[in-house]
Amino acid sequence: MKPRLKTASIMLVVAMLLSLVPAAVTASPASAATCDWAQFVADVTVPDGMRFDPGATFTKTWRLRNIGTCTWTTGYTMVYDSGEKMGTTTSVPLPNSVAPGQTVDVSVNMTAPSAAGHYIGYWKFKNATGTLFGIGYNALKDWWVEINVNGSTTTGTAYDFTANASSATWSSGAGGLSFPGTEGEAKGFALKLDKPNFESGVTASQPGMLFSPQQITNGFIQAEYPDFTVQSGDRFQATVGCQAGATSCYVAYRLDYKVGTTIRTFWTFRERFEGLTYNANLDLSPLAGQTVKFILYISAYGSPVGDRALWGNPIIARRGGTTTPTPTSTGTPQTATPTPTGTVTVPPSACDKAQFIADVNYPDGTVVAPGATFTKTWRLKNVGTCPWTTSYQLVFFSGQQMGAPASLAFTQNVAVGQTFDFSVNMTAPSTAGSYRGYWMFKNANGALFGLGAQGNKPWWIDIKVSGPTATPGGPTSTPTPTATGPTPTPTAAGSSVAFDFVANACKATWVSRAASTLPCPGTDGDMAKGFVLTGSSSKLETGATDPRPGLITYPSPRVGTLDGYIQGFYPAFRVQRGDRFRSTINCEGGATLCYVAFRVDYQTGTDPIRTIFGPFVEKVDTPKPLFFNVDVDLSALAGKDVKFILTVLSAGTASGDRALWVGPHIYRPGSTTGTATATPTGSSSGTSTPTPTTSAATTYQNTKYNFKFTLPAGSTIAQQSDNFGRVNLPIVTAGTNLHEKYIEVSVTEGKTDCVATGLENGGPKTTVTINNLQFTKQSGQGVALSNIYDWTAYSTLRNNACIIMLFVLHSVNPGVYNPQPPVFDKTKETAVIDTVMNTFNLISYP
C-alpha cells in the first residue's frame, strides 16, 4: 500500500471533500492536537499489485510515521480491519515505542488465497485503550496490502527501461549526453543504480535509474528509447521519488511518447522531497498497435539545485511477458472516496456490530395513509464481540423521524450471536410523498454503531404516504447504503417517472476517452472503447436480481489515474420544482474487479457542464456486497431545459469496470408519462447549490484573535467560528472550467512555527509584509479526480495563535467533458488575493 495519489494537505482535502461530498456527510479533520494519528510512508515489502502463486507465504511490511501528539507504546497493535485477511493473523504488537515524528516498520506474515484473483486487505492501529485510528486527514483511514494471485496467465516484463538505458538517446538543454553519465555533470546526468535508496528510507530490491537535470532554472534531462510496439493491456510501471538525502529535490516526472516526429505527453507527476514514494501503473492500451518511442523525462521545478530523481524499476508489463515483472501500485486515490449518507465518521467500539436480518413488518415502499400511526419492527443480530445490555439504546440518526421518539432503551440484554426484534411507534407524515428515516444503536458509552464491516452504517424505515399529489420528502443528495437484506422497491413508470434514462438510453450521445461516439447499445466486451448496455432487469452486486431495467456502463481504458470514462449526454429535459433524480448504483453482480466513480452532470444551453451528484467511488464491497440509492433534489434547476449526463470514471487497477445504474429516472409527483423530453427554448445558467451573494463588500472579523479583512462584493461567508472559516468568492468570468473560488481561514493556538504545512506541490516559501504584519507566503497546485486546486497560503503568528489564510481556485479538467469549456483566466481570477490580503489587519477597539 501507498498513497493512491500524492498526499494532499489537510486543508485541500477539506476543500476536495466539500466539493465532492454533500455537507451533511463531511467528516471533521483531525485537529492539530490529535493524540493518535498515523501517516503512511512506504511499502517496505510487497508493493501494490505484486503477484503470488496460490497459497504462497510472504511477509508484508509497512513503514508508518507517528504524526500525532502521543507516543505509541508496545501496548499499541496493528490490527486487521476489513477486506481479505490473507492468513490467520489479525493483530501484531508494535515492535517498539514510537515517539511523535518517528517512523516504525510493522510486519505481518501472510498467505496468498488459493484462488486466482485480485485481493486487498485493510489494516489500522489500535491504541492501548482499544480505540482504532489510522491515516488520512481525519485519522480514520486504513492502509492496505494489495496482491494478485496467479491464474493460468501470468504477467511478465515486455520491456525493461533500466536494462535498455544504453540503447536510449540521452539529452538535455545542453545537447546530447552519454549513459551512464558523470556524477555532478552540470549538463545533466543519469546513472544506473542496482538498489536505489528512496527518500522514504526504503532500498529497492530491483535496479533503477537516477536522473539529475541540467543545472539551470527549469532544466531537464530525457532518454528517448528505441521503437516499441504496444499491445492491448500493456502497462507502464515504476516507483518514483527523490533519492535519500536529496532534501532540495523538486522535480516533474513525465512519460512522453513519439510517433513519427510528433511528441505527446502520456503522464506527468510533480514530486518533491517529503519522505514518501509513489508508484505509477499506467494502462498503455490507448497506444495498442502503434510503434512508438517512449521518453523518460525529468525537469527541475524552478531551481535545479539538489534535484536527484529516481525511476525505480521502470518497465512495461505484459501478460505472458518474457520475464517476471516487479509490480507496482495503482495510483488510485483513497482520500477522495465519499462517505455514504449516514455513515458514522467516528469509529465505534470494535466490539459493537450489528447485522440486518429482516423487516419484520412495513418493508421498504409500504404505502401508509397520511397521519396513520404504526409500529415498525426490525430484526437485527449481534455480530460483535460484546453483549448488548439494557444500557444500550435504539436511536434516531437522520432523515425523517416520523413522530418517533429520539431514543428507546433496550428492554432486555442481547447476547453475542443472538437476534432480537426492535420496534418503534411512528406516525406517517400528513403530506403525500416518499419518506425514509435512518436508525442506529448507541452503546453504554454513548458511541453510535450499526451495520457493515466497520459497524458504522445505519438501517432504515422507508414508506410512501398515499395521496393524489405526492411531494417528495427531505432532499437526499448522497447514496444511501443498502445491505443484502432489504431490496429496493421499483418505481412504476407512468405514475411518477417523468424521464426514464434506460428507455431513452439510445437517444443519448455516448462518448468515452477512446471514442468520440459510441454505438447504443454497444458491444459487450468492447473494452478498448467502452460500451453501454441496457437490460430489462438488473443483477445487483449482492447477487440478487432487481426487476427494474438498468444500464451497464463500461468506461474506456484508463490513461494514467482516473482518466478513463464513459458519458451519456441525454436530450434536453424541462425540470420542474420537486423533480428528483433517483437510481440505485453499484457494480454489476459478478464484476469482482469493478472499481469506478459514479457522477451525474448537467448542462443548460451552452453553459459549462456542472456536477450535481458525485463523484461517488464504488467497488465491490467486502465481505458483504452493498448497493447504494441516489436521491437528488433537482429543484434548483426548475424551469430550465437541462441536458443530463450520466458519467462513470475508471478508478481501479484492472479491467472489469461494469458500473450498473438500476432504474435511473427523474421522479415527479403525479407524473403521467415515463419518457417525456423537452425542446430547449433558451439557455440559462444553473448550479446544483445556488450560492447567495451580497451587493456590497463584506468584512470578515475574528473577535477572539483580533483580526479582520475586507471581502469583494458578491462574497458570502459560508462558515465562521473562532478557529475556522470559509468564504465563497465571486467568479469574475462565468462559463469557464473554474468551478468555485474560496478562502479558508484557520487559527491554531500553541504553535511556535506558523507555516502552512503539507500543502501539495507547493513552491518556495517567501516572506512578505502587509500592513506591518509579516506573513509566510507559498503557492502550489493539487489534483484529485480530474479536479484541480490552485492554492496560495499566507500564514502569520500573532502571540500564541497561528493564522492561515488559504485561497483556493477549484477548477475542473476541461478534457473530462465533451464539449470542453474554456479555461479560466488565472491572472484575472487570482487578482482577488492581493485585494483581500491588502486589507488584512488587526482589530482596534476604542
Coordinates of N, CA and C in Angstrom, one line a residue, residues 397-515:
F397 N -31.3 8.5 13.8 CA -30.0 9.0 13.3 C -30.1 10.2 12.3
S398 N -30.9 10.0 11.3 CA -31.1 11.1 10.3 C -32.3 10.8 9.4
G399 N -32.6 11.7 8.5 CA -33.8 11.5 7.6 C -35.1 12.0 8.3
Q400 N -36.2 11.2 8.1 CA -37.5 11.6 8.6 C -37.7 10.8 9.9
Q401 N -38.0 11.5 11.0 CA -38.2 10.8 12.3 C -39.6 10.2 12.4
M402 N -40.6 10.8 11.6 CA -41.9 10.2 11.6 C -42.6 10.1 12.9
G403 N -42.4 11.1 13.8 CA -43.1 11.1 15.1 C -42.5 10.2 16.1
A404 N -41.4 9.5 15.8 CA -40.9 8.5 16.7 C -40.1 9.2 17.8
P405 N -39.9 8.6 19.0 CA -39.0 9.2 20.0 C -37.6 9.1 19.5
A406 N -36.7 10.1 20.0 CA -35.3 10.1 19.6 C -34.5 8.9 20.0
S407 N -34.9 8.3 21.1 CA -34.2 7.1 21.6 C -35.1 6.2 22.4
L408 N -34.8 4.9 22.4 CA -35.5 3.9 23.2 C -34.5 3.0 23.8
A409 N -34.6 2.8 25.2 CA -33.7 1.9 25.8 C -34.0 0.4 25.5
F410 N -33.0 -0.4 25.4 CA -33.2 -1.9 25.2 C -34.0 -2.4 26.3
T411 N -35.0 -3.3 26.0 CA -35.8 -3.9 27.0 C -35.2 -5.1 27.6
Q412 N -34.2 -5.7 27.0 CA -33.5 -6.8 27.6 C -32.1 -6.9 27.0
N413 N -31.3 -7.7 27.6 CA -29.9 -7.9 27.1 C -30.0 -8.8 25.8
V414 N -29.0 -8.5 24.9 CA -28.9 -9.3 23.7 C -27.5 -9.9 23.6
A415 N -27.3 -11.2 23.8 CA -26.0 -11.8 23.8 C -25.4 -11.8 22.4
V416 N -24.1 -12.0 22.4 CA -23.4 -12.2 21.1 C -24.0 -13.4 20.3
G417 N -24.3 -13.1 19.1 CA -24.9 -14.2 18.2 C -26.4 -14.3 18.3
Q418 N -27.0 -13.5 19.2 CA -28.5 -13.5 19.3 C -29.1 -12.5 18.5
T419 N -30.3 -12.8 18.0 CA -31.2 -11.9 17.2 C -32.3 -11.3 18.1
F420 N -32.8 -10.1 17.8 CA -33.8 -9.5 18.6 C -34.6 -8.6 17.7
D421 N -35.9 -8.5 18.0 CA -36.8 -7.7 17.2 C -37.0 -6.3 17.9
F422 N -36.6 -5.2 17.2 CA -36.7 -3.9 17.8 C -37.8 -3.1 17.2
S423 N -38.7 -2.6 18.0 CA -39.9 -1.9 17.5 C -39.9 -0.4 17.9
V424 N -40.5 0.4 17.0 CA -40.7 1.8 17.3 C -42.1 2.3 16.8
N425 N -42.8 3.0 17.7 CA -44.1 3.5 17.3 C -43.9 4.8 16.5
M426 N -44.5 4.9 15.4 CA -44.3 6.0 14.4 C -45.6 6.6 14.0
T427 N -45.6 7.8 13.4 CA -46.7 8.4 12.8 C -46.4 8.9 11.4
A428 N -47.1 8.4 10.4 CA -46.8 8.8 9.0 C -47.0 10.3 8.8
P429 N -46.2 11.0 8.0 CA -46.3 12.4 7.7 C -47.7 12.7 7.1
S430 N -48.2 13.9 7.2 CA -49.5 14.3 6.8 C -49.5 14.6 5.3
T431 N -48.4 14.8 4.7 CA -48.3 15.1 3.3 C -47.9 13.9 2.5
A432 N -48.5 13.7 1.3 CA -48.2 12.6 0.5 C -46.7 12.7 0.0
G433 N -46.1 11.5 -0.1 CA -44.7 11.5 -0.6 C -44.0 10.3 -0.2
S434 N -42.7 10.2 -0.5 CA -41.8 9.1 -0.1 C -40.9 9.6 1.1
Y435 N -40.8 8.8 2.1 CA -40.1 9.2 3.3 C -39.2 8.1 3.8
R436 N -38.0 8.4 4.3 CA -37.1 7.5 4.9 C -36.4 8.0 6.1
G437 N -36.3 7.2 7.1 CA -35.6 7.6 8.4 C -34.6 6.6 8.7
Y438 N -33.4 7.0 9.2 CA -32.3 6.1 9.5 C -32.1 6.0 11.0
W439 N -31.8 4.8 11.4 CA -31.7 4.4 12.8 C -30.4 3.7 13.1
M440 N -29.9 3.8 14.3 CA -28.6 3.1 14.7 C -28.8 2.7 16.2
F441 N -27.8 2.1 16.7 CA -27.7 1.8 18.1 C -26.7 2.7 18.8
K442 N -26.8 2.9 20.1 CA -25.8 3.7 20.9 C -25.5 2.8 22.1
N443 N -24.2 2.6 22.3 CA -23.8 1.7 23.4 C -23.8 2.5 24.8
A444 N -23.3 1.8 25.8 CA -23.4 2.4 27.2 C -22.5 3.6 27.3
N445 N -21.5 3.7 26.5 CA -20.5 4.8 26.5 C -21.0 6.0 25.6
G446 N -22.1 5.8 24.9 CA -22.6 6.9 24.1 C -22.1 6.8 22.7
A447 N -21.4 5.8 22.3 CA -20.9 5.7 20.9 C -21.9 5.0 20.0
L448 N -22.1 5.6 18.8 CA -23.1 5.0 17.9 C -22.4 3.9 17.1
F449 N -23.2 2.9 16.8 CA -22.7 1.8 15.9 C -23.9 1.2 15.2
G450 N -23.6 0.4 14.2 CA -24.6 -0.2 13.3 C -24.1 -1.3 12.5
L451 N -24.4 -1.3 11.2 CA -24.2 -2.4 10.3 C -22.8 -2.2 9.6
G452 N -22.5 -3.2 8.7 CA -21.3 -3.0 7.9 C -20.1 -3.6 8.5
A453 N -19.0 -3.7 7.6 CA -17.7 -4.3 8.0 C -17.1 -3.5 9.2
Q454 N -17.4 -2.2 9.3 CA -16.8 -1.4 10.4 C -17.9 -1.1 11.4
G455 N -19.1 -1.6 11.3 CA -20.1 -1.3 12.2 C -20.6 0.1 12.3
N456 N -20.6 0.8 11.2 CA -20.8 2.2 11.2 C -21.9 2.7 10.2
K457 N -22.8 1.8 9.8 CA -23.8 2.2 8.8 C -25.2 2.0 9.4
P458 N -26.1 2.8 9.1 CA -27.5 2.7 9.7 C -28.4 1.8 8.9
W459 N -29.5 1.4 9.5 CA -30.6 0.8 8.7 C -31.8 1.8 8.7
W460 N -32.9 1.5 8.1 CA -33.9 2.5 7.9 C -35.3 2.0 7.8
I461 N -36.3 2.9 7.9 CA -37.7 2.7 7.6 C -38.0 3.5 6.3
D462 N -38.6 2.9 5.3 CA -38.9 3.6 4.1 C -40.4 3.3 3.7
I463 N -41.2 4.4 3.7 CA -42.6 4.3 3.4 C -43.0 5.3 2.3
K464 N -44.2 5.1 1.8 CA -44.8 6.0 0.8 C -46.2 6.4 1.4
V465 N -46.3 7.7 1.6 CA -47.6 8.2 2.1 C -48.5 8.5 1.0
S466 N -49.7 7.9 1.0 CA -50.7 7.9 -0.1 C -51.3 9.3 -0.3
G467 N -51.6 9.6 -1.5 CA -52.3 10.9 -1.8 C -52.2 11.2 -3.3
P468 N -53.1 12.1 -3.8 CA -53.2 12.3 -5.2 C -52.0 13.1 -5.7
T469 N -51.4 14.0 -4.9 CA -50.3 14.8 -5.4 C -49.1 14.7 -4.4
A470 N -48.5 13.6 -4.5 CA -47.4 13.4 -3.5 C -46.3 14.3 -3.8
T471 N -45.7 14.7 -2.7 CA -44.4 15.6 -2.8 C -43.3 14.8 -2.1
P472 N -42.1 15.0 -2.6 CA -41.0 14.2 -2.1 C -40.7 14.7 -0.7
G473 N -40.1 13.8 0.1 CA -39.6 14.1 1.4 C -38.4 14.9 1.4
G474 N -37.7 15.0 2.5 CA -36.5 15.8 2.6 C -35.4 15.5 1.5
P475 N -34.7 16.4 1.0 CA -33.7 16.1 0.0 C -32.6 15.2 0.5
T476 N -32.2 14.3 -0.4 CA -31.1 13.4 -0.1 C -30.2 13.4 -1.3
S477 N -29.0 13.9 -1.2 CA -28.2 14.0 -2.4 C -27.0 13.0 -2.4
T478 N -27.0 12.1 -1.4 CA -25.9 11.2 -1.3 C -26.5 9.8 -1.3
P479 N -25.8 8.8 -1.9 CA -26.3 7.4 -1.9 C -26.5 6.9 -0.5
T480 N -27.5 6.1 -0.3 CA -27.7 5.5 1.0 C -27.4 4.0 0.8
P481 N -26.6 3.5 1.7 CA -26.1 2.1 1.6 C -27.3 1.1 1.8
T482 N -27.3 0.1 1.1 CA -28.3 -1.0 1.2 C -27.6 -2.3 1.3
A483 N -27.9 -3.0 2.4 CA -27.2 -4.3 2.6 C -28.0 -5.4 1.8
T484 N -27.6 -6.6 2.1 CA -28.2 -7.7 1.3 C -29.6 -8.0 1.8
G485 N -30.0 -7.5 3.0 CA -31.4 -7.8 3.5 C -32.4 -7.1 2.7
P486 N -32.6 -5.8 2.9 CA -33.7 -5.1 2.2 C -33.4 -5.0 0.7
T487 N -34.5 -5.0 -0.1 CA -34.4 -4.9 -1.5 C -35.1 -3.7 -2.0
P488 N -34.7 -3.0 -3.0 CA -35.3 -1.8 -3.5 C -36.7 -2.0 -4.0
T489 N -37.6 -1.1 -3.9 CA -38.9 -1.1 -4.4 C -39.0 -0.4 -5.7
P490 N -39.3 -1.1 -6.9 CA -39.3 -0.4 -8.1 C -40.3 0.8 -8.2
T491 N -40.0 1.8 -8.9 CA -40.9 2.9 -9.2 C -41.7 2.6 -10.5
A492 N -42.9 2.6 -10.4 CA -43.7 2.3 -11.6 C -43.7 3.4 -12.6
A493 N -43.2 3.1 -13.8 CA -43.2 4.1 -14.9 C -44.6 4.4 -15.2
G494 N -44.8 5.7 -15.5 CA -46.2 6.2 -15.9 C -46.9 6.8 -14.7
S495 N -46.5 6.5 -13.5 CA -47.1 7.1 -12.4 C -46.3 8.1 -11.7
S496 N -45.0 8.0 -11.7 CA -44.1 9.0 -11.1 C -42.8 9.2 -11.8
V497 N -42.7 8.7 -13.0 CA -41.4 8.8 -13.7 C -41.6 9.8 -14.8
A498 N -41.0 11.0 -14.7 CA -41.1 12.0 -15.7 C -40.0 11.7 -16.9
F499 N -39.0 11.1 -16.5 CA -38.0 10.7 -17.6 C -37.3 9.5 -17.2
D500 N -37.2 8.5 -18.1 CA -36.6 7.2 -17.9 C -35.3 7.1 -18.7
F501 N -34.1 7.1 -17.9 CA -32.8 7.1 -18.6 C -32.5 5.8 -19.3
V502 N -33.1 4.7 -18.9 CA -32.9 3.4 -19.6 C -33.7 3.4 -20.9
A503 N -35.0 3.8 -20.9 CA -35.8 3.8 -22.1 C -35.3 4.8 -23.1
N504 N -34.6 5.9 -22.6 CA -34.1 6.9 -23.5 C -32.6 6.8 -23.8
A505 N -32.0 5.6 -23.4 CA -30.6 5.5 -23.4 C -30.0 5.7 -24.8
C506 N -30.7 5.2 -25.8 CA -30.1 5.3 -27.2 C -30.5 6.6 -27.9
K507 N -31.3 7.5 -27.1 CA -31.5 8.8 -27.6 C -30.3 9.7 -27.1
A508 N -29.5 9.2 -26.2 CA -28.4 9.9 -25.7 C -27.2 9.7 -26.6
T509 N -26.2 10.7 -26.6 CA -25.0 10.6 -27.3 C -24.0 10.0 -26.3
W510 N -23.4 8.9 -26.6 CA -22.4 8.2 -25.7 C -21.0 8.4 -26.2
V511 N -20.1 8.8 -25.3 CA -18.7 9.1 -25.6 C -17.8 8.4 -24.5
S512 N -16.6 8.3 -24.9 CA -15.6 7.8 -23.9 C -14.3 8.4 -24.3
R513 N -13.3 8.2 -23.4 CA -12.0 8.7 -23.7 C -11.4 8.2 -25.1
A514 N -11.8 7.0 -25.4 CA -11.2 6.3 -26.6 C -12.1 6.6 -27.8
A515 N -13.3 7.1 -27.7 CA -14.2 7.2 -28.8 C -15.1 8.5 -28.7

